Coordinates of N, CA and C in Angstrom, one line a residue:
X1 N 119.7 114.0 75.5 CA 118.9 112.8 75.6 C 117.6 112.9 74.9
X2 N 117.2 111.9 74.2 CA 116.0 111.9 73.5 C 114.8 111.4 74.5
X3 N 113.6 111.6 74.0 CA 112.5 111.2 74.8 C 112.4 109.7 75.1
X4 N 112.8 108.9 74.1 CA 112.8 107.5 74.2 C 113.8 107.1 75.3
X5 N 115.0 107.7 75.3 CA 116.0 107.4 76.3 C 115.5 107.7 77.7
X6 N 114.9 108.8 77.9 CA 114.3 109.2 79.2 C 113.3 108.2 79.6
X7 N 112.4 107.8 78.7 CA 111.4 106.8 79.1 C 112.0 105.5 79.4
X8 N 113.0 105.1 78.7 CA 113.7 103.8 79.0 C 114.4 103.9 80.4
X9 N 115.0 105.0 80.7 CA 115.6 105.2 82.0 C 114.5 105.1 83.1
X10 N 113.4 105.7 82.9 CA 112.3 105.6 83.8 C 111.8 104.2 84.0
X11 N 111.7 103.5 82.9 CA 111.3 102.0 83.0 C 112.4 101.2 83.8
X12 N 113.6 101.5 83.5 CA 114.7 100.7 84.2 C 114.7 101.1 85.7
X13 N 114.5 102.4 86.0 CA 114.4 102.8 87.4 C 113.3 102.1 88.1
X14 N 112.1 102.0 87.5 CA 111.0 101.3 88.1 C 111.3 99.8 88.3
X15 N 111.9 99.2 87.4 CA 112.3 97.7 87.6 C 113.3 97.6 88.7
X16 N 114.3 98.5 88.7 CA 115.3 98.5 89.8 C 114.6 98.7 91.1
X17 N 113.8 99.7 91.2 CA 113.1 100.0 92.5 C 112.2 98.8 92.9
X18 N 111.6 98.1 92.0 CA 110.8 96.9 92.3 C 111.7 95.9 92.9
X19 N 112.9 95.7 92.3 CA 113.8 94.7 92.9 C 114.3 95.1 94.3
X20 N 114.5 96.3 94.5 CA 114.9 96.8 95.9 C 113.8 96.6 96.9
X21 N 112.6 96.9 96.5 CA 111.4 96.7 97.4 C 111.2 95.2 97.6
X22 N 111.5 94.3 96.6 CA 111.4 92.9 96.8 C 112.4 92.4 97.8
X23 N 113.6 92.9 97.8 CA 114.7 92.5 98.7 C 114.3 92.9 100.1
X24 N 113.8 94.1 100.3 CA 113.3 94.6 101.6 C 112.2 93.7 102.1
X25 N 111.3 93.3 101.2 CA 110.1 92.5 101.6 C 110.6 91.1 102.0
X26 N 111.6 90.5 101.3 CA 112.1 89.2 101.7 C 112.8 89.3 103.1
X27 N 113.5 90.4 103.3 CA 114.2 90.6 104.6 C 113.1 90.7 105.7
X28 N 112.0 91.4 105.5 CA 110.9 91.5 106.4 C 110.3 90.1 106.7
X29 N 110.1 89.3 105.7 CA 109.5 88.0 105.9 C 110.4 87.1 106.8
X30 N 111.7 87.3 106.6 CA 112.7 86.4 107.4 C 112.8 86.9 108.8
X31 N 112.8 88.2 109.0 CA 113.1 88.7 110.4 C 111.9 89.1 111.3
X32 N 110.8 89.3 110.7 CA 109.6 89.7 111.6 C 109.2 88.5 112.4
X33 N 108.6 88.8 113.6 CA 108.4 87.8 114.6 C 107.2 86.9 114.4
X34 N 106.0 87.4 114.0 CA 104.8 86.6 114.0 C 104.2 86.6 112.6
X35 N 103.2 85.7 112.4 CA 102.6 85.5 111.1 C 101.9 86.7 110.6
X36 N 101.4 87.6 111.4 CA 100.7 88.8 111.0 C 101.6 89.8 110.4
X37 N 102.7 90.1 111.0 CA 103.7 91.0 110.5 C 104.4 90.4 109.2
X38 N 104.6 89.1 109.3 CA 105.2 88.5 108.1 C 104.3 88.6 106.9
X39 N 103.0 88.4 107.2 CA 102.0 88.4 106.1 C 101.9 89.8 105.5
X40 N 102.0 90.8 106.4 CA 102.0 92.2 105.9 C 103.2 92.5 105.0
X41 N 104.4 92.0 105.5 CA 105.6 92.3 104.7 C 105.5 91.5 103.4
X42 N 104.9 90.3 103.4 CA 104.9 89.5 102.2 C 103.8 89.9 101.2
X43 N 102.7 90.4 101.7 CA 101.7 90.8 100.7 C 101.8 92.2 100.2
X44 N 102.0 93.1 101.1 CA 101.9 94.5 100.7 C 103.2 95.0 100.0
X45 N 104.3 94.7 100.5 CA 105.5 95.2 99.8 C 105.9 94.4 98.6
X46 N 105.7 93.1 98.7 CA 106.0 92.3 97.5 C 105.0 92.6 96.3
X47 N 103.8 92.9 96.7 CA 102.8 93.4 95.7 C 103.3 94.6 95.0
X48 N 103.8 95.6 95.8 CA 104.3 96.8 95.3 C 105.5 96.5 94.4
X49 N 106.4 95.6 94.8 CA 107.6 95.3 94.1 C 107.2 94.7 92.7
X50 N 106.3 93.8 92.7 CA 105.9 93.2 91.4 C 105.2 94.2 90.5
X51 N 104.4 95.0 91.1 CA 103.7 96.0 90.3 C 104.6 97.0 89.7
X52 N 105.6 97.4 90.5 CA 106.6 98.4 89.9 C 107.4 97.7 88.8
X53 N 107.8 96.5 88.9 CA 108.6 95.8 87.9 C 107.7 95.6 86.6
X54 N 106.5 95.2 86.8 CA 105.6 95.0 85.6 C 105.3 96.3 84.9
X55 N 105.1 97.3 85.7 CA 104.8 98.6 85.1 C 106.0 99.2 84.4
X56 N 107.2 98.9 84.9 CA 108.4 99.3 84.2 C 108.6 98.6 82.9
X57 N 108.3 97.3 82.9 CA 108.4 96.5 81.7 C 107.4 97.0 80.7
X58 N 106.2 97.3 81.2 CA 105.1 97.7 80.3 C 105.5 99.1 79.6
X59 N 106.0 100.0 80.4 CA 106.5 101.3 79.9 C 107.6 101.1 78.8
X60 N 108.5 100.2 79.1 CA 109.6 100.0 78.2 C 109.1 99.5 76.8
X61 N 108.2 98.4 76.9 CA 107.7 97.9 75.6 C 106.8 98.9 74.9
X62 N 106.1 99.7 75.7 CA 105.3 100.7 75.0 C 106.1 101.8 74.3
X63 N 107.2 102.2 74.9 CA 107.9 103.3 74.3 C 109.0 102.8 73.3
X64 N 109.7 101.8 73.7 CA 110.9 101.4 72.8 C 110.4 100.5 71.7
X65 N 109.5 99.6 71.9 CA 109.1 98.7 70.9 C 107.7 99.0 70.2
X66 N 107.1 100.1 70.8 CA 105.7 100.5 70.3 C 104.8 99.3 70.4
X67 N 104.8 98.6 71.5 CA 104.0 97.4 71.7 C 103.3 97.4 73.0
X68 N 102.0 97.3 73.0 CA 101.2 97.3 74.2 C 100.8 95.9 74.5
X69 N 101.3 95.4 75.6 CA 101.1 94.0 76.0 C 99.9 93.8 76.8
X70 N 98.9 93.1 76.3 CA 97.7 92.8 77.1 C 98.0 91.9 78.3
X71 N 99.0 91.0 78.1 CA 99.4 90.1 79.1 C 99.9 90.8 80.3
X72 N 100.7 91.8 80.1 CA 101.3 92.6 81.2 C 100.1 93.4 81.9
X73 N 99.3 94.0 81.1 CA 98.1 94.7 81.8 C 97.3 93.8 82.6
X74 N 97.0 92.6 82.0 CA 96.2 91.6 82.8 C 96.9 91.1 84.0
X75 N 98.2 91.0 83.9 CA 99.0 90.6 85.1 C 99.0 91.6 86.2
X76 N 99.1 92.9 85.8 CA 99.0 94.0 86.8 C 97.7 94.0 87.4
X77 N 96.6 93.9 86.6 CA 95.2 94.0 87.2 C 95.0 92.8 88.1
X78 N 95.3 91.6 87.6 CA 95.1 90.4 88.4 C 95.8 90.5 89.8
X79 N 97.1 90.9 89.7 CA 97.9 91.0 91.0 C 97.3 92.0 91.9
X80 N 96.9 93.1 91.3 CA 96.3 94.2 92.1 C 95.1 93.8 92.8
X81 N 94.3 93.0 92.2 CA 93.0 92.5 92.8 C 93.1 91.4 93.7
X82 N 94.1 90.4 93.5 CA 94.1 89.2 94.3 C 95.1 89.2 95.4
X83 N 96.1 90.0 95.4 CA 97.1 90.0 96.5 C 96.5 90.5 97.8
X84 N 95.7 91.6 97.9 CA 95.2 91.9 99.2 C 94.2 90.9 99.7
X85 N 93.4 90.3 98.9 CA 92.5 89.2 99.3 C 93.3 88.0 99.9
X86 N 94.3 87.6 99.2 CA 95.1 86.5 99.7 C 95.8 86.8 101.0
X87 N 96.3 88.0 101.2 CA 96.9 88.4 102.5 C 95.8 88.4 103.6
X88 N 94.6 88.9 103.3 CA 93.6 88.9 104.3 C 93.2 87.4 104.7
X89 N 93.1 86.6 103.7 CA 92.7 85.2 104.0 C 93.8 84.4 104.7
X90 N 95.0 84.7 104.5 CA 96.1 84.1 105.2 C 96.0 84.5 106.7
X91 N 95.8 85.8 106.9 CA 95.8 86.3 108.3 C 94.5 85.8 109.0
X92 N 93.4 85.7 108.3 CA 92.2 85.1 108.9 C 92.4 83.7 109.3
X93 N 93.0 82.9 108.4 CA 93.3 81.5 108.7 C 94.2 81.4 109.9
X94 N 95.2 82.2 110.0 CA 96.2 82.2 111.1 C 95.5 82.6 112.4
X95 N 94.5 83.5 112.3 CA 93.8 83.9 113.5 C 92.9 82.8 114.0
X96 N 92.3 82.0 113.2 CA 91.5 80.9 113.6 C 92.2 79.6 113.9
X97 N 93.5 79.6 113.6 CA 94.2 78.3 114.0 C 94.8 78.5 115.4
X98 N 95.2 77.4 115.9 CA 95.8 77.4 117.2 C 97.3 77.6 117.2
X99 N 97.9 77.6 116.0 CA 99.4 77.8 115.9 C 99.8 79.2 116.2
X100 N 99.0 80.2 116.1 CA 99.4 81.5 116.3 C 99.3 82.1 117.7
X101 N 98.7 81.2 118.6 CA 98.5 81.7 119.9 C 99.9 81.8 120.6
X102 N 99.9 82.8 121.6 CA 101.2 83.0 122.3 C 101.4 81.9 123.2
X103 N 102.6 81.2 123.2 CA 102.9 80.0 124.0 C 103.0 80.4 125.5
X104 N 103.3 81.6 125.8 CA 103.5 82.0 127.2 C 102.2 82.2 127.9
X105 N 101.1 82.3 127.3 CA 99.8 82.5 127.9 C 99.2 81.2 128.4

């Protein structure tokens, strides 16, 4: 195996791993009981899934095509900076709303 083939396999593995993490994240969003745990599954693991996939695509284009995509780098940085803030704001809004209160109390 050449060096390019190994790097392409690494990139494909990262994209595949990102897809698996995204499926697990979707399962968590569907099955978890309240808005806080759903938000955790939706923001943390799906952020990891997208970052893995974008990093795999970036590595592929960098090694196979000898092309550095600024759009991919900006997408990775933007997602890395905004996803935790969005998750925090969703949980904060849920905390301040009356919809998340336990109906048994």
